[in-house]
Amino acid sequence: FVINGKHITSKPIVDLLHNLNQSDLNTAHKINETYLTVKGAERQKVKFATKLFSHTIAKAVSRIGSLGLCDSNNNWLQCSEFLKIINNWFDVFNSKVSQTDSRSRMKAYGLALED
C-alpha cells in the first residue's frame, strides 16, 4: 500500500515475527508466519485478517519500532497506524449496537461519521 507517500509493506510484521523467535516474551501471540503466507481458499477466511490487522499487532509493531528492533527504512510507524485503522474499521462494521455507545470507535456505522 502507499498512504501519504509512504510505502506500507509486511516488513515490520516480518521483523516482529523474527524478533519474537529471539525472545522469551511473545507480544504477538495471535499470529505466526503462516498469517503472511496464506494460500488457496484460506485467503477468504476472515479470521486470518482480523488477527493480523488487530490492535495487538499494531501495538507490537509500534513497540519493536520504538525499541529500534525494526529496520528504520520499512516505515514501522505508518504500518502500525494502518493496522489500527483496519482494526477500527472491523470494529465499526462488526458492531451490532444500534444506539450510541460511550466508545466512539465502537458505534454502529452512521452514528459517528465525524469520528
CSV table of N, CA and C in Angstrom, one decimal:
chain,number,residue,atom,x,y,z
A,1,PHE,N,0.8,-1.2,0.0
A,1,PHE,CA,0.0,0.0,0.0
A,1,PHE,C,0.9,1.2,0.0
A,2,VAL,N,0.4,2.3,-0.6
A,2,VAL,CA,1.0,3.6,-0.5
A,2,VAL,C,0.0,4.6,0.1
A,3,ILE,N,0.4,5.1,1.3
A,3,ILE,CA,-0.5,6.0,2.0
A,3,ILE,C,0.3,7.2,2.4
A,4,ASN,N,-0.1,8.4,2.0
A,4,ASN,CA,0.6,9.7,2.2
A,4,ASN,C,2.0,9.6,1.7
A,5,GLY,N,2.2,9.0,0.6
A,5,GLY,CA,3.6,8.9,0.0
A,5,GLY,C,4.5,7.9,0.7
A,6,LYS,N,4.0,7.1,1.6
A,6,LYS,CA,4.8,6.1,2.3
A,6,LYS,C,4.4,4.7,1.9
A,7,HIS,N,5.4,3.9,1.6
A,7,HIS,CA,5.1,2.5,1.2
A,7,HIS,C,4.9,1.7,2.5
A,8,ILE,N,3.8,1.0,2.6
A,8,ILE,CA,3.5,0.2,3.8
A,8,ILE,C,3.5,-1.3,3.3
A,9,THR,N,4.5,-2.0,3.8
A,9,THR,CA,4.6,-3.4,3.4
A,9,THR,C,4.5,-4.3,4.6
A,10,SER,N,4.8,-5.6,4.4
A,10,SER,CA,4.7,-6.5,5.6
A,10,SER,C,6.1,-6.6,6.3
A,11,LYS,N,7.0,-5.8,5.9
A,11,LYS,CA,8.4,-5.9,6.5
A,11,LYS,C,8.4,-5.7,8.0
A,12,PRO,N,7.6,-4.7,8.5
A,12,PRO,CA,7.6,-4.6,10.0
A,12,PRO,C,7.0,-5.8,10.7
A,13,ILE,N,6.0,-6.4,10.1
A,13,ILE,CA,5.4,-7.6,10.7
A,13,ILE,C,6.4,-8.8,10.6
A,14,VAL,N,7.2,-8.9,9.5
A,14,VAL,CA,8.2,-9.9,9.4
A,14,VAL,C,9.3,-9.7,10.5
A,15,ASP,N,9.7,-8.4,10.7
A,15,ASP,CA,10.6,-8.1,11.7
A,15,ASP,C,10.1,-8.4,13.1
A,16,LEU,N,8.8,-8.2,13.3
A,16,LEU,CA,8.1,-8.5,14.6
A,16,LEU,C,8.2,-10.0,14.8
A,17,LEU,N,7.9,-10.8,13.8
A,17,LEU,CA,7.9,-12.3,13.9
A,17,LEU,C,9.4,-12.8,14.2
A,18,HIS,N,10.3,-12.2,13.5
A,18,HIS,CA,11.7,-12.5,13.6
A,18,HIS,C,12.2,-12.2,15.1
A,19,ASN,N,11.8,-11.1,15.6
A,19,ASN,CA,12.2,-10.7,17.0
A,19,ASN,C,11.5,-11.6,18.0
A,20,LEU,N,10.3,-12.1,17.7
A,20,LEU,CA,9.6,-13.0,18.7
A,20,LEU,C,10.3,-14.3,18.8
A,21,ASN,N,11.0,-14.8,17.7
A,21,ASN,CA,11.7,-16.0,17.8
A,21,ASN,C,12.9,-15.9,18.6
A,22,GLN,N,13.4,-14.7,18.8
A,22,GLN,CA,14.7,-14.5,19.6
A,22,GLN,C,14.4,-14.1,21.0
A,23,SER,N,13.2,-14.0,21.4
A,23,SER,CA,12.8,-13.5,22.8
A,23,SER,C,11.9,-14.5,23.5
A,24,ASP,N,11.9,-14.5,24.8
A,24,ASP,CA,11.1,-15.3,25.6
A,24,ASP,C,9.7,-14.7,25.7
A,25,LEU,N,9.6,-13.4,25.6
A,25,LEU,CA,8.3,-12.7,25.7
A,25,LEU,C,7.6,-12.6,24.3
A,26,ASN,N,6.4,-13.1,24.2
A,26,ASN,CA,5.7,-13.1,22.9
A,26,ASN,C,4.6,-12.1,23.0
A,27,THR,N,4.9,-10.9,22.4
A,27,THR,CA,3.9,-9.8,22.4
A,27,THR,C,2.8,-10.0,21.3
A,28,ALA,N,3.1,-10.9,20.3
A,28,ALA,CA,2.1,-11.1,19.2
A,28,ALA,C,1.8,-12.6,19.1
A,29,HIS,N,1.2,-13.1,20.2
A,29,HIS,CA,0.9,-14.5,20.3
A,29,HIS,C,-0.2,-14.9,19.3
A,30,LYS,N,-0.9,-14.0,18.7
A,30,LYS,CA,-2.1,-14.3,17.9
A,30,LYS,C,-1.6,-14.8,16.5
A,31,ILE,N,-0.4,-14.4,16.1
A,31,ILE,CA,0.0,-14.7,14.7
A,31,ILE,C,1.3,-15.5,14.6
A,32,ASN,N,1.5,-16.1,13.5
A,32,ASN,CA,2.8,-16.7,13.1
A,32,ASN,C,3.0,-16.4,11.6
A,33,GLU,N,4.1,-17.0,11.1
A,33,GLU,CA,4.4,-16.7,9.7
A,33,GLU,C,3.4,-17.2,8.7
A,34,THR,N,2.5,-18.2,9.1
A,34,THR,CA,1.5,-18.6,8.2
A,34,THR,C,0.5,-17.6,7.9
A,35,TYR,N,0.3,-16.6,8.7
A,35,TYR,CA,-0.6,-15.5,8.5
A,35,TYR,C,-0.2,-14.6,7.4
A,36,LEU,N,1.1,-14.6,7.1
A,36,LEU,CA,1.6,-13.8,6.0
A,36,LEU,C,1.7,-14.5,4.7
A,37,THR,N,1.6,-15.8,4.7
A,37,THR,CA,1.7,-16.7,3.5
A,37,THR,C,0.5,-17.5,3.3
A,38,VAL,N,-0.7,-17.0,3.5
A,38,VAL,CA,-1.9,-17.7,3.3
A,38,VAL,C,-2.1,-18.0,1.8
A,39,LYS,N,-2.5,-19.3,1.6
A,39,LYS,CA,-2.6,-19.8,0.2
A,39,LYS,C,-4.0,-20.4,0.0
A,40,GLY,N,-4.4,-20.3,-1.3
A,40,GLY,CA,-5.6,-21.0,-1.7
A,40,GLY,C,-6.9,-20.5,-1.1
A,41,ALA,N,-7.8,-21.4,-0.7
A,41,ALA,CA,-9.1,-21.0,-0.2
A,41,ALA,C,-9.0,-20.3,1.2
A,42,GLU,N,-7.9,-20.5,1.9
A,42,GLU,CA,-7.7,-19.9,3.2
A,42,GLU,C,-7.6,-18.4,3.1
A,43,ARG,N,-7.4,-17.8,1.9
A,43,ARG,CA,-7.3,-16.4,1.7
A,43,ARG,C,-8.7,-15.7,2.0
A,44,GLN,N,-9.7,-16.5,1.9
A,44,GLN,CA,-11.1,-16.0,2.1
A,44,GLN,C,-11.5,-16.0,3.5
A,45,LYS,N,-10.7,-16.6,4.4
A,45,LYS,CA,-11.1,-16.7,5.8
A,45,LYS,C,-10.8,-15.3,6.5
A,46,VAL,N,-11.8,-14.8,7.1
A,46,VAL,CA,-11.7,-13.5,7.8
A,46,VAL,C,-10.8,-13.6,9.0
A,47,LYS,N,-10.8,-14.8,9.7
A,47,LYS,CA,-10.0,-14.9,10.9
A,47,LYS,C,-8.5,-14.5,10.7
A,48,PHE,N,-8.0,-14.8,9.6
A,48,PHE,CA,-6.6,-14.5,9.3
A,48,PHE,C,-6.4,-13.0,9.3
A,49,ALA,N,-7.3,-12.3,8.6
A,49,ALA,CA,-7.2,-10.8,8.5
A,49,ALA,C,-7.5,-10.2,9.8
A,50,THR,N,-8.5,-10.6,10.6
A,50,THR,CA,-8.8,-10.0,11.9
A,50,THR,C,-7.7,-10.1,12.9
A,51,LYS,N,-7.0,-11.3,12.9
A,51,LYS,CA,-5.9,-11.5,13.8
A,51,LYS,C,-4.6,-10.7,13.4
A,52,LEU,N,-4.4,-10.6,12.1
A,52,LEU,CA,-3.2,-9.9,11.6
A,52,LEU,C,-3.4,-8.4,11.7
A,53,PHE,N,-4.6,-7.9,11.3
A,53,PHE,CA,-4.9,-6.4,11.3
A,53,PHE,C,-5.5,-6.1,12.7
A,54,SER,N,-4.9,-6.5,13.8
A,54,SER,CA,-5.5,-6.2,15.1
A,54,SER,C,-4.8,-5.1,15.9
A,55,HIS,N,-5.4,-4.7,16.9
A,55,HIS,CA,-4.8,-3.7,17.8
A,55,HIS,C,-3.6,-4.2,18.4
A,56,THR,N,-3.6,-5.5,18.8
A,56,THR,CA,-2.5,-6.1,19.5
A,56,THR,C,-1.2,-6.1,18.6
A,57,ILE,N,-1.4,-6.5,17.3
A,57,ILE,CA,-0.3,-6.5,16.4
A,57,ILE,C,0.2,-5.1,16.1
A,58,ALA,N,-0.7,-4.1,16.0
A,58,ALA,CA,-0.3,-2.7,15.7
A,58,ALA,C,0.5,-2.2,16.9
A,59,LYS,N,0.1,-2.5,18.1
A,59,LYS,CA,0.9,-2.1,19.3
A,59,LYS,C,2.3,-2.9,19.3
A,60,ALA,N,2.3,-4.1,18.9
A,60,ALA,CA,3.6,-4.9,18.9
A,60,ALA,C,4.5,-4.3,17.9
A,61,VAL,N,4.0,-4.0,16.7
A,61,VAL,CA,4.9,-3.4,15.7
A,61,VAL,C,5.4,-2.0,16.2
A,62,SER,N,4.5,-1.2,16.8
A,62,SER,CA,5.0,0.1,17.3
A,62,SER,C,6.0,-0.1,18.4
A,63,ARG,N,5.9,-1.1,19.2
A,63,ARG,CA,6.8,-1.4,20.3
A,63,ARG,C,8.2,-1.8,19.8
A,64,ILE,N,8.3,-2.7,18.8
A,64,ILE,CA,9.6,-3.1,18.3
A,64,ILE,C,10.2,-2.0,17.5
A,65,GLY,N,9.4,-1.1,16.9
A,65,GLY,CA,9.9,0.0,16.2
A,65,GLY,C,10.5,1.0,17.1
A,66,SER,N,9.8,1.3,18.2
A,66,SER,CA,10.3,2.3,19.2
A,66,SER,C,11.5,1.8,19.9
A,67,LEU,N,11.7,0.5,20.0
A,67,LEU,CA,12.9,-0.1,20.7
A,67,LEU,C,14.0,-0.2,19.7
A,68,GLY,N,13.8,0.1,18.5
A,68,GLY,CA,14.9,0.1,17.5
A,68,GLY,C,15.2,-1.3,17.0
A,69,LEU,N,14.2,-2.2,17.2
A,69,LEU,CA,14.4,-3.6,16.7
A,69,LEU,C,13.9,-3.8,15.3
A,70,CYS,N,13.3,-2.8,14.7
A,70,CYS,CA,12.7,-2.8,13.4
A,70,CYS,C,13.6,-2.0,12.5
A,71,ASP,N,13.8,-2.5,11.2
A,71,ASP,CA,14.6,-1.7,10.3
A,71,ASP,C,13.9,-0.3,10.0
A,72,SER,N,14.7,0.7,10.2
A,72,SER,CA,14.1,2.1,10.1
A,72,SER,C,13.6,2.4,8.7
A,73,ASN,N,14.0,1.7,7.7
A,73,ASN,CA,13.5,2.0,6.3
A,73,ASN,C,12.2,1.4,6.0
A,74,ASN,N,11.6,0.6,6.8
A,74,ASN,CA,10.4,-0.1,6.5
A,74,ASN,C,9.1,0.6,7.0
A,75,ASN,N,9.2,1.8,7.5
A,75,ASN,CA,8.0,2.6,7.9
A,75,ASN,C,7.2,1.9,8.9
A,76,TRP,N,7.8,1.4,10.0
A,76,TRP,CA,7.0,0.7,11.0
A,76,TRP,C,5.9,1.6,11.7
A,77,LEU,N,6.1,2.9,11.8
A,77,LEU,CA,5.1,3.7,12.4
A,77,LEU,C,3.9,3.8,11.5
A,78,GLN,N,4.1,4.0,10.2
A,78,GLN,CA,2.9,4.0,9.3
A,78,GLN,C,2.2,2.7,9.2
A,79,CYS,N,3.0,1.6,9.3
A,79,CYS,CA,2.4,0.2,9.3
A,79,CYS,C,1.5,0.1,10.6
A,80,SER,N,2.0,0.5,11.7
A,80,SER,CA,1.3,0.4,12.9
A,80,SER,C,0.0,1.2,12.9
A,81,GLU,N,0.1,2.4,12.4
A,81,GLU,CA,-1.1,3.2,12.2
A,81,GLU,C,-2.1,2.6,11.2
A,82,PHE,N,-1.6,2.0,10.2
A,82,PHE,CA,-2.5,1.4,9.2
A,82,PHE,C,-3.2,0.2,9.8
A,83,LEU,N,-2.5,-0.6,10.6
A,83,LEU,CA,-3.1,-1.7,11.3
A,83,LEU,C,-4.2,-1.3,12.2
A,84,LYS,N,-4.0,-0.2,12.9
A,84,LYS,CA,-5.0,0.4,13.8
A,84,LYS,C,-6.3,0.8,13.1
A,85,ILE,N,-6.0,1.5,11.9
A,85,ILE,CA,-7.2,1.9,11.1
A,85,ILE,C,-8.0,0.7,10.7
A,86,ILE,N,-7.4,-0.3,10.2
A,86,ILE,CA,-8.1,-1.5,9.7
A,86,ILE,C,-8.8,-2.2,10.9
A,87,ASN,N,-8.2,-2.2,12.1
A,87,ASN,CA,-8.8,-2.8,13.2
A,87,ASN,C,-10.1,-2.0,13.6
A,88,ASN,N,-10.0,-0.7,13.6
A,88,ASN,CA,-11.1,0.1,13.9
A,88,ASN,C,-12.3,0.0,12.9
A,89,TRP,N,-11.9,-0.2,11.6
A,89,TRP,CA,-12.9,-0.5,10.5
A,89,TRP,C,-13.6,-1.8,10.8
A,90,PHE,N,-12.9,-2.8,11.2
A,90,PHE,CA,-13.5,-4.1,11.6
A,90,PHE,C,-14.5,-3.9,12.8
A,91,ASP,N,-14.1,-3.1,13.7
A,91,ASP,CA,-14.9,-2.8,14.9
A,91,ASP,C,-16.2,-2.1,14.5
A,92,VAL,N,-16.1,-1.2,13.7
A,92,VAL,CA,-17.3,-0.4,13.3
A,92,VAL,C,-18.2,-1.3,12.5
A,93,PHE,N,-17.7,-2.0,11.5
A,93,PHE,CA,-18.6,-2.7,10.6
A,93,PHE,C,-19.1,-4.1,11.2
A,94,ASN,N,-18.5,-4.5,12.3
A,94,ASN,CA,-19.0,-5.7,13.0
A,94,ASN,C,-19.8,-5.3,14.2
A,95,SER,N,-20.1,-4.0,14.4
A,95,SER,CA,-20.8,-3.6,15.6
A,95,SER,C,-22.3,-4.0,15.4
A,96,LYS,N,-22.9,-4.4,16.5
A,96,LYS,CA,-24.3,-4.8,16.4
A,96,LYS,C,-25.1,-3.9,17.3
A,97,VAL,N,-24.5,-2.9,17.9
A,97,VAL,CA,-25.2,-1.9,18.8
A,97,VAL,C,-25.8,-0.8,17.9
A,98,SER,N,-27.1,-0.7,18.0
A,98,SER,CA,-27.8,0.2,17.1
A,98,SER,C,-27.9,1.6,17.8
A,99,GLN,N,-27.7,1.7,19.1
A,99,GLN,CA,-27.8,3.0,19.7
A,99,GLN,C,-26.3,3.4,20.1
A,100,THR,N,-26.2,4.7,20.5
A,100,THR,CA,-24.9,5.2,20.7
A,100,THR,C,-24.2,4.5,21.9
A,101,ASP,N,-22.9,4.4,21.9
A,101,ASP,CA,-22.2,3.8,22.9
A,101,ASP,C,-21.2,4.8,23.4
A,102,SER,N,-20.6,4.6,24.6
A,102,SER,CA,-19.6,5.6,25.2
A,102,SER,C,-18.3,5.5,24.4
A,103,ARG,N,-18.0,4.4,23.7
A,103,ARG,CA,-16.8,4.3,23.0
A,103,ARG,C,-17.1,4.7,21.5
A,104,SER,N,-16.5,5.9,21.1
A,104,SER,CA,-16.9,6.4,19.8
A,104,SER,C,-16.5,5.4,18.6
A,105,ARG,N,-15.4,4.7,18.7
A,105,ARG,CA,-15.0,3.8,17.6
A,105,ARG,C,-15.8,2.6,17.6
A,106,MET,N,-16.6,2.3,18.6
A,106,MET,CA,-17.4,1.1,18.6
A,106,MET,C,-18.9,1.4,18.2
A,107,LYS,N,-19.2,2.6,17.8
A,107,LYS,CA,-20.6,2.9,17.5
A,107,LYS,C,-20.9,2.3,16.1
A,108,ALA,N,-22.1,1.9,16.0
A,108,ALA,CA,-22.6,1.3,14.7
A,108,ALA,C,-22.4,2.3,13.6
A,109,TYR,N,-22.2,1.8,12.4
A,109,TYR,CA,-21.9,2.7,11.2
A,109,TYR,C,-23.1,3.7,11.0
A,110,GLY,N,-22.7,4.9,10.9
A,110,GLY,CA,-23.6,6.0,10.7
A,110,GLY,C,-23.9,6.8,12.0
A,111,LEU,N,-23.5,6.3,13.1
A,111,LEU,CA,-23.7,7.1,14.4
A,111,LEU,C,-22.6,7.9,14.7
A,112,ALA,N,-21.4,7.7,14.2
A,112,ALA,CA,-20.2,8.6,14.5
A,112,ALA,C,-19.4,8.8,13.2
A,113,LEU,N,-20.1,9.4,12.2
A,113,LEU,CA,-19.4,9.6,10.9
A,113,LEU,C,-18.3,10.6,11.1
A,114,GLU,N,-18.4,11.6,12.0
A,114,GLU,CA,-17.3,12.6,12.2
A,114,GLU,C,-16.1,11.9,12.7
A,115,ASP,N,-16.2,10.9,13.6
A,115,ASP,CA,-15.1,10.2,14.1
A,115,ASP,C,-14.4,9.3,13.1
